[in-house]
Amino acid sequence: MAKKSSKKTDSKKIEDLDVNRVDYEGNPMTTNQGLKVNDTNNSLKSGERGATLLEDFLLREKITHFDHERIPERIVHARGSGAHGVFKLTNPIPEYSKAGIFNDTERSTSVFVRFSTVAGSKGSPDLARDVRGFATKFYTEEGTWDLVGNNMPIFFIQDAMKFPDLIHSVKPEPNKEIPQAASAHDTFYDFVSHTTETLHNHIWVMSDRAIPRSYRMMEGFGIHTFRLINDKNESHFVKFHWKPKLGVHSVTWDEAVKINGADADFHRRDLWDAIDAGEYPVWELGIQVVPEKDEHKFDFDLLDPTKLIPEEMVPVQVIGEMTLNRNPDNFFAETEQVAFLPGHIVPGIDFTNDPLLQGRLFSYRDTQLSRLGTPNFHQIPINKPVTKVYNNERDGHMQMDIPKGRGAYFPNSLMGGCPHLSKMAEGGFTHHEERIDAKKIRGRSESFSDHFSQPALFYRSLSDWEKEHVASAYSFELGKCNQAHVKERMLWVIQKINADLAKTVANNLGMSIPKQIDQPINQAIGADADVAKHQPGDAKNYLDKAPMLSQANTKFDSIATRQIAALVADGFDMAALKKIKTALEDEGAMVKLIAPHGGTVKCDQDKAHDVDAAISTTESVLFDAIYVAGGDKAVDTMKANSKYKKFINEAFKHCKAIAADGAGETLIDQTFVADHKDDAAVFINGSAKDFRDAIAQHRNWERRKVAMEVPA
Ligand code: HDE
């Protein structure tokens, strides 16, 4: 039975943060000492044309603060966006975990989530081909729990020791600081082709998962195997999953490249706008549970973070739901200063010996010290737990508390033995007692040396269109490399994943797959190790396919928050547009009027309507679907402006839904679409149904071959 809390709690937040919120409205400007300011536009000078005086404390305060406005960006995941929300448990799991958050369905636990890309700097574009970070801070009543995950269920490397190498290889090359936010360069592929443990995460990065349509349409994964501990102190292995209610959807690479130019903040804006419009993104929290006795029943090692447990082998049980429902008030104070640590844990959850997780437990505290500059970073409002903090840690940069009392040590009698310790039954954290009887070694378990089975399984599980995208991605990325031997090595390892895939990529590169490469491949082990023993073997076939890995099997039922460009000009058919707009917006889609000019546009009933964007300032790639309004006069105007045709052709090229009403069809007939109408390019004549259904399908991939012929 679930434990119910005695009181209904609304853990954090607004109230807690209010203490630190500053509302400027109606207030006089002051210095940081509260002195009212009389002039903030002119420095103090010796005469109208004279030199500035050292005495000018107002200038010095303003400029000095400005000079120190930045903190070091994150070494990885520098580019990101965050939002507040709430987690609610739906299915308690007392049999697995004693954590309050997994037992109490009455609670509503506040969360803060930060999504990010990995490789680019803080100002890099959102649509880089990259892994996305998906980090969640749960402000629970037993302390803060951080689930710091990604949108892919595995990681590149098996041991924390390799992280600096991985990141140095993907970051811009150090001599010329090129390329920004891109893996397509020699150093990355030099590393990947020598470090075959990376291949599983790498093939995910070659897939559509690396170019999501929206942060709101991504899965999230804790990646590592963690432990759940119940109140009998029994341990179960667990993997955490976030499943988006809107399904998992991506853009195409051609769109990604263009979106980065048209709106480098595409994902950031999308998250903000959806929350601002009250269309709150929702994810289900799921768990895959493996009893301790089954630890060794898999063909891979549960401690190896480059492996996933296919859902077909261990189903995901949904236990709760997270809704993001509030945008931050201040990007720096919240999104930039939030500090996630995998070591932030609560009773009922524990770590395993995954060597990557073990390294992370060290790294994140260390990184926060240099980013935020003080061990008191937990006192920054966004990082403050909702539970009160009592311990004997004192002082340090930026101490915000005023600790009372004469001592700061334990044990003590002068402070009445306080703060006192808590027994396990009182909620004191205890580590799972794992038996250890081993030699100290610097090395790697042989059970980690299968590097090809899961990338091969992933590839086999994809639909045809997804496979084609993977082949194009490898071809693009390797096409950007200059070193022939790096490309050859990559072709050789891709062949070990799938021979057909390697052939396609080799053809695109105009190269052949080498018969053999100089071994060893796997340099991830020490110089004294038996290298032959640690070479990855051939792929095993323990599962033919894992369909849940394919985006073709995601949800296609909603059009909520889809952006529809309604192409209009003066004289458009208002009645028809209104009908479609209402039908789509009733289901949460957002219809934007795109006109030849900004300001307002007149309909056939001579009414003025606000324009959302002039066609010269926006692009087809920023929308999910296109609607061409009717009205002879409007359509004549649109025919005379080639950007309208470009909009339609591009939407067709990207396999999107296109609809025309009335005379709008004659504009479509002047585009590439004229001779290629299909289920998603429809003349709707006032009926929204077919258009709506095509939008919900996200893309009409059946069109993809002919779409490639659309002129640029
Ligand atoms: Fe991270 N990682 N990481 N990482 N990571 C950081 O911490 C690191 C790893 C992840 O939105 C840094 O606060 C090491 C796996 C996310 O603020 C840093 C290793 C996974 C975020 C760091 C890993 C992640 C980070 C940089 C190998 C998925 C952004 C700034 C042992 C499960 C969190 C910071 C946010 C951030 C180190 C591997 C996800 C440098 C050493 C595996 C989502 O400490």
Short mmCIF file of C-alpha atoms in Angstrom, two decimals, residues 126-374:
data_model
loop_
_atom_site.label_atom_id
_atom_site.label_comp_id
_atom_site.label_asym_id
_atom_site.label_seq_id
_atom_site.Cartn_x
_atom_site.Cartn_y
_atom_site.Cartn_z
CA ASP A 126 19.59 24.88 -31.19
CA LEU A 127 19.39 22.53 -34.17
CA ALA A 128 22.95 21.19 -34.06
CA ARG A 129 23.15 17.43 -34.66
CA ASP A 130 23.82 16.48 -31.06
CA VAL A 131 22.66 14.64 -27.96
CA ARG A 132 20.20 16.70 -25.86
CA GLY A 133 20.57 16.98 -22.09
CA PHE A 134 17.39 16.40 -20.07
CA ALA A 135 18.20 17.27 -16.45
CA THR A 136 15.50 17.30 -13.78
CA LYS A 137 15.73 18.68 -10.27
CA PHE A 138 13.03 17.30 -7.97
CA TYR A 139 12.56 19.45 -4.87
CA THR A 140 11.35 16.60 -2.65
CA GLU A 141 10.39 16.69 1.01
CA GLU A 142 13.34 14.43 1.81
CA GLY A 143 15.87 16.59 -0.01
CA THR A 144 16.68 17.37 -3.63
CA TRP A 145 16.93 14.56 -6.16
CA ASP A 146 18.60 15.31 -9.51
CA LEU A 147 18.01 12.99 -12.44
CA VAL A 148 20.62 14.29 -14.88
CA GLY A 149 19.90 12.47 -18.12
CA ASN A 150 19.93 12.76 -21.90
CA ASN A 151 17.44 12.22 -24.72
CA MET A 152 19.25 9.01 -25.72
CA PRO A 153 19.29 5.92 -23.50
CA ILE A 154 23.02 5.20 -23.70
CA PHE A 155 26.28 7.11 -23.48
CA PHE A 156 29.42 7.22 -25.66
CA ILE A 157 31.90 5.83 -23.18
CA GLN A 158 32.04 3.28 -20.40
CA ASP A 159 34.47 4.84 -17.97
CA ALA A 160 34.61 8.40 -16.61
CA MET A 161 38.33 8.43 -17.34
CA LYS A 162 37.54 8.82 -21.05
CA PHE A 163 35.19 11.81 -20.76
CA PRO A 164 37.80 14.53 -21.33
CA ASP A 165 39.03 12.64 -24.43
CA LEU A 166 35.52 12.31 -25.82
CA ILE A 167 34.69 15.96 -25.25
CA HIS A 168 38.05 17.24 -26.53
CA SER A 169 37.49 15.27 -29.72
CA VAL A 170 34.02 16.69 -30.41
CA LYS A 171 34.62 20.29 -29.33
CA PRO A 172 36.06 22.72 -31.92
CA GLU A 173 39.60 21.77 -32.94
CA PRO A 174 41.92 23.68 -30.60
CA ASN A 175 44.18 25.31 -33.19
CA LYS A 176 41.41 27.06 -35.13
CA GLU A 177 38.35 26.76 -32.83
CA ILE A 178 36.36 25.22 -35.71
CA PRO A 179 33.70 23.84 -36.04
CA GLN A 180 31.22 25.20 -33.53
CA ALA A 181 28.50 22.86 -32.26
CA ALA A 182 29.23 20.18 -34.85
CA SER A 183 30.60 16.67 -34.62
CA ALA A 184 31.43 16.59 -38.35
CA HIS A 185 35.21 16.94 -38.19
CA ASP A 186 38.34 14.81 -38.19
CA THR A 187 39.15 14.84 -34.48
CA PHE A 188 35.77 13.43 -33.48
CA TYR A 189 35.87 10.64 -36.04
CA ASP A 190 39.50 9.88 -35.24
CA PHE A 191 38.35 9.27 -31.66
CA VAL A 192 35.13 7.41 -32.50
CA SER A 193 36.79 5.05 -34.97
CA HIS A 194 39.44 4.17 -32.39
CA THR A 195 37.01 3.86 -29.51
CA THR A 196 34.36 1.41 -30.62
CA GLU A 197 32.44 1.63 -27.35
CA THR A 198 31.19 4.99 -28.71
CA LEU A 199 29.44 3.42 -31.69
CA HIS A 200 26.10 2.80 -30.03
CA ASN A 201 25.55 6.37 -28.85
CA HIS A 202 27.09 7.53 -32.09
CA ILE A 203 24.53 5.79 -34.30
CA TRP A 204 21.78 7.38 -32.21
CA VAL A 205 23.39 10.72 -32.98
CA MET A 206 23.28 9.83 -36.68
CA SER A 207 19.55 9.17 -36.31
CA ASP A 208 16.66 11.64 -36.17
CA ARG A 209 16.88 11.65 -32.35
CA ALA A 210 19.75 14.14 -32.68
CA ILE A 211 17.59 16.76 -34.45
CA PRO A 212 14.36 16.92 -32.41
CA ARG A 213 11.38 18.94 -33.57
CA SER A 214 11.02 20.27 -30.02
CA TYR A 215 12.35 19.68 -26.53
CA ARG A 216 8.73 18.84 -25.81
CA MET A 217 8.87 15.93 -28.26
CA MET A 218 11.91 14.13 -26.87
CA GLU A 219 12.23 11.14 -24.59
CA GLY A 220 14.54 11.40 -21.60
CA PHE A 221 16.68 8.70 -20.01
CA GLY A 222 18.65 8.43 -16.76
CA ILE A 223 20.98 6.13 -18.80
CA HIS A 224 22.83 4.46 -15.94
CA THR A 225 21.37 1.54 -14.06
CA PHE A 226 20.47 2.88 -10.62
CA ARG A 227 19.11 1.04 -7.60
CA LEU A 228 15.75 1.35 -5.91
CA ILE A 229 15.76 0.44 -2.21
CA ASN A 230 12.57 -0.51 -0.38
CA ASP A 231 11.86 -0.30 3.34
CA LYS A 232 13.10 -3.87 3.83
CA ASN A 233 16.40 -2.67 2.41
CA GLU A 234 15.99 -4.83 -0.68
CA SER A 235 17.54 -3.55 -3.87
CA HIS A 236 16.22 -3.67 -7.45
CA PHE A 237 18.05 -2.36 -10.49
CA VAL A 238 16.24 0.41 -12.31
CA LYS A 239 16.48 2.52 -15.47
CA PHE A 240 14.51 5.77 -15.62
CA HIS A 241 12.58 6.92 -18.71
CA TRP A 242 10.71 10.11 -19.60
CA LYS A 243 8.03 9.60 -22.29
CA PRO A 244 6.59 12.75 -23.90
CA LYS A 245 2.80 12.90 -24.26
CA LEU A 246 3.25 14.55 -27.68
CA GLY A 247 5.31 11.64 -29.03
CA VAL A 248 8.90 11.66 -30.29
CA HIS A 249 9.31 13.73 -33.45
CA SER A 250 12.20 15.21 -35.39
CA VAL A 251 12.97 17.55 -38.24
CA THR A 252 15.02 16.58 -41.29
CA TRP A 253 18.66 17.53 -41.63
CA ASP A 254 17.89 19.93 -44.47
CA GLU A 255 15.45 21.72 -42.16
CA ALA A 256 17.86 21.68 -39.23
CA VAL A 257 20.50 23.47 -41.27
CA LYS A 258 17.99 26.08 -42.43
CA ILE A 259 16.34 26.52 -39.02
CA ASN A 260 19.73 27.31 -37.52
CA GLY A 261 19.92 30.28 -39.89
CA ALA A 262 16.27 31.33 -39.73
CA ASP A 263 15.89 31.04 -35.95
CA ALA A 264 18.90 29.85 -33.94
CA ASP A 265 16.67 29.91 -30.82
CA PHE A 266 14.07 27.59 -32.33
CA HIS A 267 13.92 25.09 -29.43
CA ARG A 268 14.28 27.72 -26.75
CA ARG A 269 11.48 29.80 -28.28
CA ASP A 270 9.29 26.74 -28.82
CA LEU A 271 9.50 25.72 -25.15
CA TRP A 272 8.90 29.24 -23.91
CA ASP A 273 5.99 29.92 -26.29
CA ALA A 274 4.22 26.65 -25.51
CA ILE A 275 4.37 27.27 -21.76
CA ASP A 276 3.45 30.91 -22.23
CA ALA A 277 0.38 29.85 -24.23
CA GLY A 278 -0.70 27.43 -21.47
CA GLU A 279 0.11 24.39 -23.66
CA TYR A 280 2.14 22.72 -20.93
CA PRO A 281 4.44 19.90 -22.02
CA VAL A 282 3.88 16.63 -20.18
CA TRP A 283 6.08 13.55 -19.78
CA GLU A 284 5.33 10.23 -18.12
CA LEU A 285 8.01 8.92 -15.79
CA GLY A 286 8.62 5.23 -16.42
CA ILE A 287 10.88 2.64 -14.83
CA GLN A 288 12.39 -0.59 -16.03
CA VAL A 289 12.98 -2.78 -12.99
CA VAL A 290 15.35 -5.75 -12.82
CA PRO A 291 15.48 -7.87 -9.64
CA GLU A 292 18.99 -8.33 -8.21
CA LYS A 293 18.89 -12.05 -8.93
CA ASP A 294 18.52 -11.31 -12.66
CA GLU A 295 21.60 -9.10 -12.81
CA HIS A 296 23.53 -11.53 -15.01
CA LYS A 297 20.75 -12.88 -17.17
CA PHE A 298 21.33 -10.43 -20.03
CA ASP A 299 23.76 -10.67 -22.94
CA PHE A 300 25.23 -7.38 -21.81
CA ASP A 301 26.33 -5.91 -18.52
CA LEU A 302 23.79 -3.78 -16.65
CA LEU A 303 26.66 -1.64 -15.38
CA ASP A 304 27.73 -0.76 -18.91
CA PRO A 305 26.23 2.67 -19.80
CA THR A 306 26.65 2.03 -23.53
CA LYS A 307 23.87 -0.57 -23.34
CA LEU A 308 20.12 -0.16 -23.06
CA ILE A 309 17.64 -2.75 -21.89
CA PRO A 310 15.20 -3.16 -24.80
CA GLU A 311 11.66 -2.45 -23.65
CA GLU A 312 10.70 -5.68 -25.39
CA MET A 313 12.80 -7.50 -22.75
CA VAL A 314 11.87 -5.41 -19.70
CA PRO A 315 8.76 -3.27 -20.19
CA VAL A 316 8.62 0.29 -18.95
CA GLN A 317 6.13 0.76 -16.11
CA VAL A 318 4.68 4.27 -15.95
CA ILE A 319 4.62 5.60 -12.39
CA GLY A 320 4.07 9.33 -12.64
CA GLU A 321 3.71 12.44 -14.71
CA MET A 322 5.68 15.66 -15.02
CA THR A 323 4.16 18.88 -16.34
CA LEU A 324 6.25 21.96 -17.12
CA ASN A 325 3.98 24.90 -16.40
CA ARG A 326 6.06 27.98 -15.64
CA ASN A 327 8.76 29.84 -17.51
CA PRO A 328 11.67 31.20 -15.47
CA ASP A 329 11.53 34.85 -14.47
CA ASN A 330 15.20 35.35 -15.15
CA PHE A 331 17.37 33.22 -17.40
CA PHE A 332 20.63 33.83 -15.57
CA ALA A 333 19.33 33.48 -12.01
CA GLU A 334 17.52 30.24 -12.77
CA THR A 335 18.54 28.46 -15.98
CA GLU A 336 22.18 29.50 -15.93
CA GLN A 337 22.78 29.12 -12.20
CA VAL A 338 20.94 25.85 -11.73
CA ALA A 339 23.45 23.22 -10.58
CA PHE A 340 22.62 19.58 -11.19
CA LEU A 341 24.57 16.83 -9.45
CA PRO A 342 23.96 13.11 -9.99
CA GLY A 343 25.05 12.81 -6.33
CA HIS A 344 21.88 14.62 -5.20
CA ILE A 345 19.90 11.59 -4.09
CA VAL A 346 17.19 10.67 -1.57
CA PRO A 347 16.56 7.55 0.55
CA GLY A 348 14.99 4.85 -1.64
CA ILE A 349 17.30 5.52 -4.62
CA ASP A 350 20.97 4.53 -4.80
CA PHE A 351 23.87 4.21 -7.19
CA THR A 352 25.40 1.19 -8.88
CA ASN A 353 29.05 0.61 -9.74
CA ASP A 354 28.60 1.83 -13.31
CA PRO A 355 32.09 3.36 -13.75
CA LEU A 356 30.71 6.32 -15.67
CA LEU A 357 28.20 7.15 -12.96
CA GLN A 358 30.89 6.78 -10.32
CA GLY A 359 33.03 9.40 -12.10
CA ARG A 360 30.07 11.73 -12.50
CA LEU A 361 29.54 11.66 -8.76
CA PHE A 362 32.85 13.48 -8.48
CA SER A 363 32.73 15.69 -11.55
CA TYR A 364 29.56 17.69 -11.08
CA ARG A 365 30.38 19.11 -7.64
CA ASP A 366 33.79 20.03 -8.94
CA THR A 367 32.37 21.80 -11.99
CA GLN A 368 29.85 23.79 -9.91
CA LEU A 369 32.70 25.07 -7.76
CA SER A 370 34.41 26.63 -10.74
CA ARG A 371 31.21 27.76 -12.48
CA LEU A 372 29.43 29.25 -9.49
CA GLY A 373 32.60 30.04 -7.59
CA THR A 374 31.57 28.91 -4.13
#
